[in-house]
Amino acid sequence: MADKKAQLIIEGAAPVELPILSGTMGPDVIDVRSLTNQGVFTFDPGFMSTAACESKITFIDGDKGILMHRGYPIEQLAEKSDYLEVCYALLYGELPTAEQKATFTAQITGHTMMHEQMKSFLNGFRRDAHPMAVMCGLVGALSAFYHDSLDNNNPKHRELSAIRLIAKMPTMAAMCYKYSIGQPIMYPRNNLGYAENFLHMMFNTPSDVQPVNPVLAKAMDRIFILHADHEQNASTSTVRLTGSTGANPFACIAAGIAALWGPAHGGANEAVLTMLDEIGSVENIEKFIAKAKDKNDPFKLMGFGHRVYKNFDPRAKVMKQTCDEVLSELGINDPKLELAMKLEEIARNDPYFQERNLYPNVDFYSGIILKAIGIPTSMFTVIFALARTAGWIAQWKEMYAGGYKIGRPRQIYTGHTQRDYTPINERG
Ligand code: CMC
C-alpha cells in the first residue's frame, strides 16, 4: 500500500521520509503519523487535507460528482434498491441475497417498538421543543433502556445495537412529531415497509388508519437512501470521535444528531424552506443573491455549496427528479418549487457561484418534497438523522472491528506564556 514516499524538509534538520498511502480509489495520502517523533505536527483546521480513518463504506469524488456506497453508484441505489437493502450493504459490505434480506428485515421489524417507559421520558419535554432537541435526548436515553447490549467489545452487542438504532429511529421520530401536536403515539406496524411504516406512524391516528400512498412511501424511501451515508462528514466524524473514547453506540449517535443539527450540515434542509419563505417571490431573488455575495453579510444561500462536491451533488439530481414525481402525484403546484428553480438558475449563471463551484446540494430540493408529503419543516432534520443513522452506525461498527485509537487532535497554542498568579487586589 505504501510504495511511494514523500520527503519533508524542515529547515535546519535532516529530511523526513513519509510513506504515501493509496486507497482503491481517490487521491494518494501522505502518512504523517511519524511526524510527532520529529517534534512537529500538522495544522489543518476543518480537516480540509486530513484523512482521519480508513474506510471501505462510501466513496466520494467531489470533482466528478460521484457518490458510491460499497462501490454502488447512488443513482443506481436510488432507482433500483430500497433503504433496508442499502442499510444492509452499509453494515455488511454486500447487497443482501433474498434470504439475507428477509432475515435482516425481520430483525429490524422485530425491534421497531420502544420501551413503554420512553413515553414517560418523552412527556418530560415541552410540547413546543424542537424535535431535534427531543431526538438528541431520546436517542441518548436508549443506553439507559437497552443496557443489555453495551459491551462495545462484543460483536454481537454491536450488531444488536445497530439493529435497534435503525429499527427504532422511525418510531422515535414519529413519536416526537405526535407529541408536538398532542396526538396519541402510533405504534409501528410490522407488515408495512420501512418508509411506509414511518408515514403510517406520522400521519395515521388510532381512530383513522388509512393506507399509505405508495408513491409517497417510495419517495420517502428514496430520501432515506439519499441521506444514508456520506463518508467522513461532520456528524459521522463526531460519531467516530465519540466512539473512539469507548462511549456506547447510543451516546455516539446522539452526538452525531447534535452535530447534524447545525444549519451548515443537516439543518440546511429546514433552512432552505425558511429562506424560500423569506425570499417570498421571484422579484426578490436578486436581493437575496446580493446578500449571499456580500462579505459583510453572514447570509448564505442555503442548500448551495458543499465541502467536497465542487461540481454537482449527485444526490441533488435524484432529489429534483423525486420532487417532480411527488408534486405530480399529489397534483401540487407549489410556488416554492418555481421559486427554488428560478433561484437555482440565477445562482448557477452568476460568476460568484460559478467561480466558487457552488451548486445545489442534497438539501436544496428535499425540503420541497418533505413539505409536499406533509412533513412539518421542524421535522426535516430529524428525517435526515433517521436516514443517516445507518451510515453512522456502519461507520462506528467498522471503526470497532478494525481497531481504533482515541481521537485527540493537537493545537497551535497562541495564548500567554507562563506568568505568575496575581492576588485579586493587585489586578486591574
Ligand atoms: N452561499 C454563498 N456563498 C457561499 C456559500 C453559499 N451557500 N457556500 C460557500 N460560499 C462561499 C464562501 O463564502 C467562500 O467564499 P470566499 O472564497 O470568497 O471566502 C467560498 O464560497 C468557499 O466556501 P467555504 O465556506 O470555504 O466552503 P466550505 O467547504 O467550508 O463550506 C458549506 C461548505 C456546505 C458549509 C457551505 O457551502 C455552506 O454553508 N452552504 C450553505 C449550507 C448548506 O446548504 N449546507 C448543507 C450541506 S449538504 C448536506 C450536509 O452535508 O449536511
Coordinates of C-alpha atoms and ligand atoms in Angstrom, one line a residue:
M1 CA 0.0 0.0 0.0
A2 CA 2.9 2.4 0.6
D3 CA 5.4 2.1 -2.3
K4 CA 5.8 5.9 -2.9
K5 CA 7.4 8.3 -0.4
A6 CA 7.2 12.0 0.2
Q7 CA 10.1 14.0 1.6
L8 CA 9.6 16.8 4.1
I9 CA 12.4 19.3 4.5
I10 CA 12.3 21.1 7.8
E11 CA 14.8 23.9 7.8
G12 CA 17.9 23.0 9.8
A13 CA 17.0 19.3 10.2
A14 CA 17.6 16.2 8.1
P15 CA 14.8 15.4 5.5
V16 CA 12.0 13.3 6.8
E17 CA 10.6 10.5 4.6
L18 CA 6.9 10.0 4.8
P19 CA 5.1 7.0 3.2
I20 CA 2.4 7.7 0.6
L21 CA -0.6 5.5 1.0
S22 CA -3.1 4.7 -1.8
G23 CA -6.7 3.6 -1.4
T24 CA -8.6 1.6 -4.1
M25 CA -9.8 5.0 -5.4
G26 CA -9.2 8.6 -4.7
P27 CA -6.1 10.7 -4.2
D28 CA -2.9 9.4 -2.5
V29 CA -2.5 10.2 1.2
I30 CA 0.7 11.2 2.9
D31 CA 1.1 9.3 6.2
V32 CA 2.2 11.9 8.7
R33 CA 1.9 9.7 11.8
S34 CA 5.6 9.6 12.4
L35 CA 5.9 13.4 12.4
T36 CA 5.5 13.7 16.2
N37 CA 8.8 11.9 16.6
Q38 CA 10.4 14.9 14.8
G39 CA 8.9 17.2 17.4
V40 CA 6.4 18.7 14.9
F41 CA 2.8 18.1 13.8
T42 CA 0.5 19.3 11.1
F43 CA -2.1 22.1 11.2
D44 CA -5.4 21.6 9.4
P45 CA -8.4 23.2 10.9
G46 CA -11.6 22.0 9.2
F47 CA -9.7 18.8 8.2
M48 CA -9.5 20.0 4.6
S49 CA -6.4 18.0 3.9
T50 CA -6.6 15.3 6.6
A51 CA -7.9 11.7 6.4
A52 CA -8.8 10.5 9.9
C53 CA -9.5 6.9 9.1
E54 CA -9.5 4.1 6.5
S55 CA -13.0 3.1 5.4
K56 CA -14.5 0.7 2.9
I57 CA -18.0 2.0 3.1
T58 CA -18.5 5.2 1.0
F59 CA -16.5 6.8 -1.8
I60 CA -17.0 10.4 -3.0
D61 CA -15.2 12.1 -5.9
G62 CA -16.3 15.7 -5.3
D63 CA -14.8 17.0 -8.6
K64 CA -16.7 14.4 -10.7
G65 CA -19.9 14.4 -8.6
I66 CA -19.6 10.7 -7.8
L67 CA -21.0 9.1 -4.7
M68 CA -20.9 5.3 -4.2
H69 CA -21.8 3.1 -1.3
R70 CA -19.8 -0.2 -1.2
G71 CA -19.0 0.6 -4.9
Y72 CA -22.6 1.0 -6.0
P73 CA -23.4 4.4 -7.5
I74 CA -26.0 6.4 -5.6
E75 CA -28.1 6.8 -8.7
Q76 CA -28.4 3.0 -9.2
L77 CA -29.2 2.5 -5.5
A78 CA -31.8 5.3 -5.5
E79 CA -33.5 3.9 -8.6
K80 CA -33.3 0.1 -8.1
S81 CA -32.8 -0.5 -4.4
D82 CA -34.6 0.2 -1.2
Y83 CA -33.5 1.7 2.1
L84 CA -33.2 -1.5 4.1
E85 CA -31.1 -3.1 1.3
V86 CA -28.8 0.0 1.4
C87 CA -28.6 -0.3 5.2
Y88 CA -27.6 -3.9 4.8
A89 CA -24.9 -3.0 2.3
L90 CA -23.5 -0.2 4.5
L91 CA -23.4 -2.6 7.5
Y92 CA -22.1 -5.8 5.9
G93 CA -20.4 -4.7 2.7
E94 CA -22.6 -6.5 0.1
L95 CA -26.1 -6.2 -1.1
P96 CA -28.2 -8.9 0.6
T97 CA -29.4 -12.1 -1.1
A98 CA -33.2 -12.6 -1.0
E99 CA -32.8 -14.8 2.1
Q100 CA -30.4 -12.3 3.8
K101 CA -32.8 -9.5 3.1
A102 CA -35.8 -11.4 4.6
T103 CA -33.8 -12.2 7.7
F104 CA -32.5 -8.6 8.1
T105 CA -36.0 -7.1 7.5
A106 CA -37.4 -9.5 10.2
Q107 CA -34.6 -8.4 12.6
I108 CA -35.4 -4.7 12.0
T109 CA -39.1 -5.2 12.3
G110 CA -38.6 -7.2 15.5
H111 CA -37.1 -4.1 17.1
T112 CA -39.3 -1.3 16.0
M113 CA -41.2 -0.8 19.3
M114 CA -39.9 1.4 22.1
H115 CA -39.7 0.5 25.7
E116 CA -43.0 1.8 27.1
Q117 CA -41.2 3.9 29.7
M118 CA -39.7 6.0 26.9
K119 CA -43.1 7.6 26.7
S120 CA -42.8 9.0 30.3
F121 CA -39.4 10.3 29.3
L122 CA -40.9 12.0 26.2
N123 CA -43.6 13.6 28.4
G124 CA -40.9 15.5 30.3
F125 CA -40.2 17.7 27.2
R126 CA -42.2 20.8 26.4
R127 CA -44.5 20.2 23.6
D128 CA -43.0 23.1 21.6
A129 CA -39.5 21.7 22.0
H130 CA -37.6 21.5 18.7
P131 CA -37.8 17.8 17.6
M132 CA -34.0 17.7 17.1
A133 CA -33.6 18.6 20.8
V134 CA -36.0 15.8 21.7
M135 CA -34.2 13.3 19.4
C136 CA -30.8 14.1 21.0
G137 CA -32.4 13.3 24.4
L138 CA -34.4 10.2 23.3
V139 CA -31.5 8.6 21.4
G140 CA -29.0 9.3 24.2
A141 CA -31.5 7.8 26.7
L142 CA -31.7 4.5 24.7
S143 CA -28.5 3.5 26.5
A144 CA -30.4 3.7 29.8
F145 CA -33.1 1.4 28.4
Y146 CA -31.1 -1.1 26.5
H147 CA -28.1 -1.8 28.6
D148 CA -28.0 -5.4 27.7
S149 CA -26.1 -4.7 24.6
L150 CA -23.5 -2.1 25.6
D151 CA -20.3 -4.1 25.6
N152 CA -18.6 -2.5 22.7
N153 CA -16.0 -5.3 22.5
N154 CA -18.7 -7.9 21.9
P155 CA -19.5 -8.1 18.1
K156 CA -23.0 -9.5 19.0
H157 CA -23.7 -6.5 21.2
R158 CA -22.5 -4.1 18.4
E159 CA -24.8 -5.9 16.0
L160 CA -27.8 -5.7 18.3
S161 CA -27.3 -2.0 19.0
A162 CA -27.0 -1.3 15.2
I163 CA -30.3 -3.2 14.5
R164 CA -32.1 -1.5 17.4
L165 CA -31.0 2.0 16.3
I166 CA -32.1 1.5 12.6
A167 CA -35.4 -0.1 13.8
K168 CA -36.3 2.5 16.4
M169 CA -35.4 5.7 14.7
P170 CA -38.6 6.0 12.7
T171 CA -40.6 5.2 15.8
M172 CA -38.8 7.8 17.9
A173 CA -39.0 10.4 15.1
A174 CA -42.8 9.9 14.7
M175 CA -43.2 9.9 18.5
C176 CA -41.6 13.4 18.6
Y177 CA -44.0 14.7 16.0
K178 CA -47.1 13.2 17.5
Y179 CA -46.1 14.5 20.9
S180 CA -45.6 18.0 19.5
I181 CA -49.1 18.1 18.0
G182 CA -50.7 16.4 21.0
Q183 CA -51.9 13.3 19.2
P184 CA -51.6 9.8 20.6
I185 CA -48.4 8.0 19.6
M186 CA -48.9 5.4 16.9
Y187 CA -47.3 2.0 17.3
P188 CA -45.3 0.6 14.5
R189 CA -46.9 -1.9 12.1
N190 CA -44.5 -4.7 11.1
N191 CA -46.4 -5.7 8.0
L192 CA -45.5 -2.4 6.4
G193 CA -42.3 -1.4 4.6
Y194 CA -39.7 0.7 6.5
A195 CA -40.7 4.1 4.9
E196 CA -44.4 3.1 4.7
N197 CA -44.4 2.3 8.4
F198 CA -42.8 5.7 9.2
L199 CA -45.5 7.6 7.2
H200 CA -48.2 5.4 9.0
M201 CA -46.8 6.4 12.4
M202 CA -46.5 10.1 11.4
F203 CA -49.9 10.6 9.8
N204 CA -52.4 7.9 10.9
T205 CA -54.3 8.1 14.2
P206 CA -55.8 5.3 16.3
S207 CA -59.2 6.4 15.2
D208 CA -58.4 6.6 11.5
V209 CA -55.9 4.3 9.9
Q210 CA -55.5 4.9 6.2
P211 CA -53.3 3.0 3.8
V212 CA -50.1 4.9 2.9
N213 CA -49.8 6.3 -0.6
P214 CA -47.2 4.0 -2.3
V215 CA -45.8 6.9 -4.3
L216 CA -45.1 8.9 -1.1
A217 CA -43.7 5.8 0.6
K218 CA -41.4 5.3 -2.4
A219 CA -40.3 9.0 -2.3
M220 CA -39.7 8.8 1.5
D221 CA -37.6 5.6 1.0
R222 CA -35.6 7.4 -1.7
I223 CA -35.0 10.3 0.6
F224 CA -33.7 7.8 3.2
I225 CA -31.4 6.2 0.6
L226 CA -30.0 9.6 -0.5
H227 CA -29.2 10.5 3.1
A228 CA -28.0 7.1 4.3
D229 CA -24.2 7.8 4.4
H230 CA -21.7 10.4 3.2
E231 CA -18.3 9.2 4.3
Q232 CA -16.5 11.4 6.9
N233 CA -18.8 14.5 7.2
A234 CA -19.0 16.5 10.4
S235 CA -21.6 14.3 12.1
T236 CA -20.1 11.0 11.1
S237 CA -16.7 12.2 12.3
T238 CA -18.4 13.2 15.5
V239 CA -19.8 9.7 15.8
R240 CA -16.3 8.2 15.2
L241 CA -14.6 10.6 17.6
T242 CA -17.1 9.9 20.3
G243 CA -16.9 6.2 19.6
S244 CA -13.1 6.4 19.9
T245 CA -13.4 7.0 23.6
G246 CA -15.3 3.8 24.1
A247 CA -18.7 5.6 24.6
N248 CA -21.7 3.4 23.9
P249 CA -23.3 3.4 20.5
F250 CA -26.5 5.3 21.6
A251 CA -24.4 8.1 23.1
C252 CA -22.3 8.2 19.9
I253 CA -25.4 8.5 17.6
A254 CA -26.9 11.2 20.0
A255 CA -23.6 13.1 19.5
G256 CA -24.0 12.6 15.7
I257 CA -27.5 14.0 15.9
A258 CA -26.3 17.1 17.8
A259 CA -23.6 17.7 15.1
L260 CA -26.1 17.2 12.3
W261 CA -28.5 19.8 13.7
G262 CA -26.3 22.8 12.6
P263 CA -27.5 24.8 9.6
A264 CA -24.2 24.2 7.8
H265 CA -24.9 20.5 7.9
G266 CA -28.3 18.7 8.3
G267 CA -30.1 21.8 9.5
A268 CA -29.8 23.1 5.9
N269 CA -32.9 21.4 4.6
E270 CA -35.0 23.3 7.2
A271 CA -33.1 26.5 6.5
V272 CA -33.8 26.2 2.7
L273 CA -37.5 26.4 3.3
T274 CA -37.2 29.2 5.8
M275 CA -35.1 31.0 3.2
L276 CA -37.6 30.4 0.4
D277 CA -40.3 31.8 2.7
E278 CA -38.2 34.9 3.4
I279 CA -37.5 35.4 -0.3
G280 CA -41.2 35.2 -0.9
S281 CA -41.3 35.8 -4.7
V282 CA -39.2 35.7 -7.8
E283 CA -38.7 39.5 -7.8
N284 CA -36.8 39.3 -4.5
I285 CA -34.3 36.7 -5.7
E286 CA -31.7 39.3 -6.9
K287 CA -31.7 41.0 -3.5
F288 CA -31.0 37.7 -1.7
I289 CA -28.3 36.7 -4.2
A290 CA -26.6 40.1 -3.5
K291 CA -26.9 39.4 0.3
A292 CA -25.3 35.9 -0.2
K293 CA -22.4 37.5 -2.2
D294 CA -21.8 40.3 0.3
K295 CA -18.8 39.5 2.5
N296 CA -20.1 41.7 5.3
D297 CA -23.4 39.8 5.5
P298 CA -23.4 36.4 7.2
F299 CA -26.3 35.2 5.0
K300 CA -25.5 32.2 2.7
L301 CA -27.7 30.6 0.1
M302 CA -29.0 27.6 2.0
G303 CA -28.9 24.4 0.0
F304 CA -25.9 25.6 -2.0
G305 CA -22.3 24.6 -1.8
H306 CA -20.5 21.6 -0.3
R307 CA -17.2 20.9 1.3
V308 CA -16.5 18.0 -1.1
Y309 CA -18.7 18.4 -4.2
K310 CA -17.1 21.1 -6.3
N311 CA -19.0 20.1 -9.4
F312 CA -22.5 19.0 -8.5
D313 CA -24.0 16.9 -5.8
P314 CA -25.3 13.7 -7.4
R315 CA -27.9 13.4 -4.7
A316 CA -29.4 16.8 -5.7
K317 CA -30.2 15.4 -9.2
V318 CA -32.1 12.4 -7.9
M319 CA -33.8 14.6 -5.4
K320 CA -35.1 17.0 -8.0
Q321 CA -36.5 14.1 -10.1
T322 CA -38.2 12.7 -7.0
C323 CA -39.6 16.2 -6.3
D324 CA -41.2 16.3 -9.7
E325 CA -42.7 12.8 -9.2
V326 CA -44.2 13.7 -5.8
L327 CA -45.6 17.0 -6.8
S328 CA -47.2 15.5 -9.9
E329 CA -48.7 12.5 -7.9
L330 CA -50.2 14.9 -5.4
G331 CA -51.2 17.4 -8.1
I332 CA -49.4 20.1 -6.2
N333 CA -48.3 23.2 -7.9
D334 CA -46.1 24.6 -5.2
P335 CA -44.9 28.2 -5.9
K336 CA -41.8 27.4 -3.8
L337 CA -40.7 24.9 -6.4
E338 CA -40.9 27.5 -9.1
L339 CA -39.0 29.9 -6.8
A340 CA -36.3 27.3 -6.0
M341 CA -35.8 26.5 -9.7
K342 CA -35.5 30.2 -10.6
L343 CA -33.1 30.8 -7.7
E344 CA -31.0 27.8 -8.9
E345 CA -31.0 29.2 -12.4
I346 CA -30.0 32.7 -11.4
A347 CA -27.3 31.4 -9.0
R348 CA -25.8 29.0 -11.5
N349 CA -25.4 31.8 -14.1
D350 CA -23.8 34.1 -11.6
P351 CA -20.0 34.4 -11.8
Y352 CA -19.7 34.4 -7.9
F353 CA -21.3 31.0 -7.7
Q354 CA -19.6 29.7 -10.8
E355 CA -16.1 30.8 -9.7
R356 CA -16.6 29.1 -6.3
N357 CA -18.2 25.9 -7.8
L358 CA -21.3 26.4 -5.7
Y359 CA -24.1 24.0 -6.9
P360 CA -27.3 22.9 -5.3
N361 CA -26.7 20.2 -2.7
V362 CA -29.0 17.4 -1.5
D363 CA -30.9 19.7 0.8
F364 CA -32.0 22.2 -1.9
Y365 CA -35.0 20.1 -3.1
S366 CA -35.5 17.7 -0.3
G367 CA -37.5 20.3 1.8
I368 CA -40.0 20.8 -1.1
I369 CA -40.7 17.1 -1.3
L370 CA -41.0 16.7 2.5
K371 CA -43.3 19.6 2.7
A372 CA -45.5 18.1 -0.1
I373 CA -45.6 14.8 1.8
G374 CA -46.9 16.8 4.8
I375 CA -43.9 16.7 7.0
P376 CA -43.5 19.9 9.0
T377 CA -40.4 22.0 8.5
S378 CA -39.1 21.4 12.0
M379 CA -39.0 17.6 11.3
F380 CA -36.8 17.9 8.2
T381 CA -33.5 17.5 10.0
V382 CA -35.0 14.6 12.1
I383 CA -35.6 12.8 8.9
F384 CA -32.0 13.4 7.8
A385 CA -30.9 12.0 11.2
L386 CA -33.2 9.0 10.9
A387 CA -31.7 8.1 7.5
R388 CA -28.1 8.9 8.4
T389 CA -28.3 6.6 11.4
A390 CA -27.5 3.6 9.1
G391 CA -24.3 5.3 7.9
W392 CA -23.3 6.5 11.4
I393 CA -23.7 3.0 12.9
A394 CA -22.0 1.3 10.0
Q395 CA -19.0 3.7 10.4
W396 CA -19.0 3.1 14.1
K397 CA -19.0 -0.7 13.6
E398 CA -16.3 -0.5 11.0
M399 CA -14.1 1.6 13.5
Y400 CA -14.6 -1.0 16.2
A401 CA -14.0 -4.0 14.0
G402 CA -10.8 -2.5 12.6
G403 CA -9.1 -1.4 15.8
Y404 CA -9.0 2.3 16.7
K405 CA -7.2 4.9 18.7
I406 CA -8.8 7.6 20.7
G407 CA -9.3 10.7 18.6
R408 CA -7.2 13.5 20.0
P409 CA -6.3 16.5 17.7
R410 CA -3.5 18.8 18.6
Q411 CA -3.4 22.6 18.5
I412 CA -1.1 25.6 17.9
Y413 CA -1.1 27.3 21.3
T414 CA -1.3 31.1 20.9
G415 CA -2.1 32.1 24.4
H416 CA 0.0 33.6 27.2
T417 CA 3.4 32.1 28.0
Q418 CA 3.9 31.3 31.7
R419 CA 3.2 34.1 34.2
D420 CA 2.8 34.3 38.0
Y421 CA -0.5 34.4 39.8
T422 CA -1.6 37.9 40.9
P423 CA -3.7 38.3 44.0
I424 CA -7.1 39.9 43.3
N425 CA -6.4 43.2 44.9
E426 CA -3.3 43.7 42.7
R427 CA -5.1 43.1 39.4
G428 CA -6.5 45.8 37.1
Ligands
CMC1 N1 -23.8 31.0 -0.3 C1 -22.9 32.0 -0.6 N2 -21.6 31.8 -0.6 C2 -21.1 30.6 -0.3 C3 -22.0 29.5 0.0 C4 -23.4 29.8 0.0 N3 -24.2 28.8 0.3 N4 -21.2 28.4 0.3 C5 -20.0 28.8 0.2 N5 -19.9 30.1 -0.2 C6 -18.7 30.9 -0.5 C7 -17.9 31.2 0.8 O1 -18.3 32.4 1.4 C8 -16.5 31.2 0.3 O2 -16.3 32.4 -0.4 P1 -14.8 33.1 -0.4 O3 -13.9 32.1 -1.1 O4 -15.0 34.4 -1.2 O5 -14.4 33.3 1.0 C9 -16.5 30.1 -0.8 O6 -17.8 30.0 -1.3 C10 -16.0 28.7 -0.3 O7 -16.9 28.3 0.7 P2 -16.4 27.7 2.1 O8 -17.4 28.3 3.2 O9 -15.0 27.9 2.3 O10 -16.7 26.2 1.9 P3 -16.8 25.1 3.0 O11 -16.4 23.8 2.3 O12 -16.1 25.5 4.2 O13 -18.4 25.1 3.4 C11 -20.7 24.6 3.3 C12 -19.3 24.2 2.8 C13 -21.7 23.5 2.9 C14 -20.7 24.6 4.9 C15 -21.1 25.9 2.7 O14 -21.1 25.9 1.3 C16 -22.5 26.4 3.3 O15 -22.6 26.9 4.4 N6 -23.6 26.2 2.5 C17 -24.9 26.5 2.9 C18 -25.4 25.5 3.9 C19 -25.8 24.2 3.3 O16 -26.5 24.1 2.3 N7 -25.3 23.1 3.9 C20 -25.7 21.7 3.5 C21 -24.5 20.9 3.0 S1 -25.0 19.4 2.2 C22 -25.8 18.5 3.4 C23 -24.9 18.1 4.5 O17 -23.7 17.8 4.3 O18 -25.3 18.2 5.7

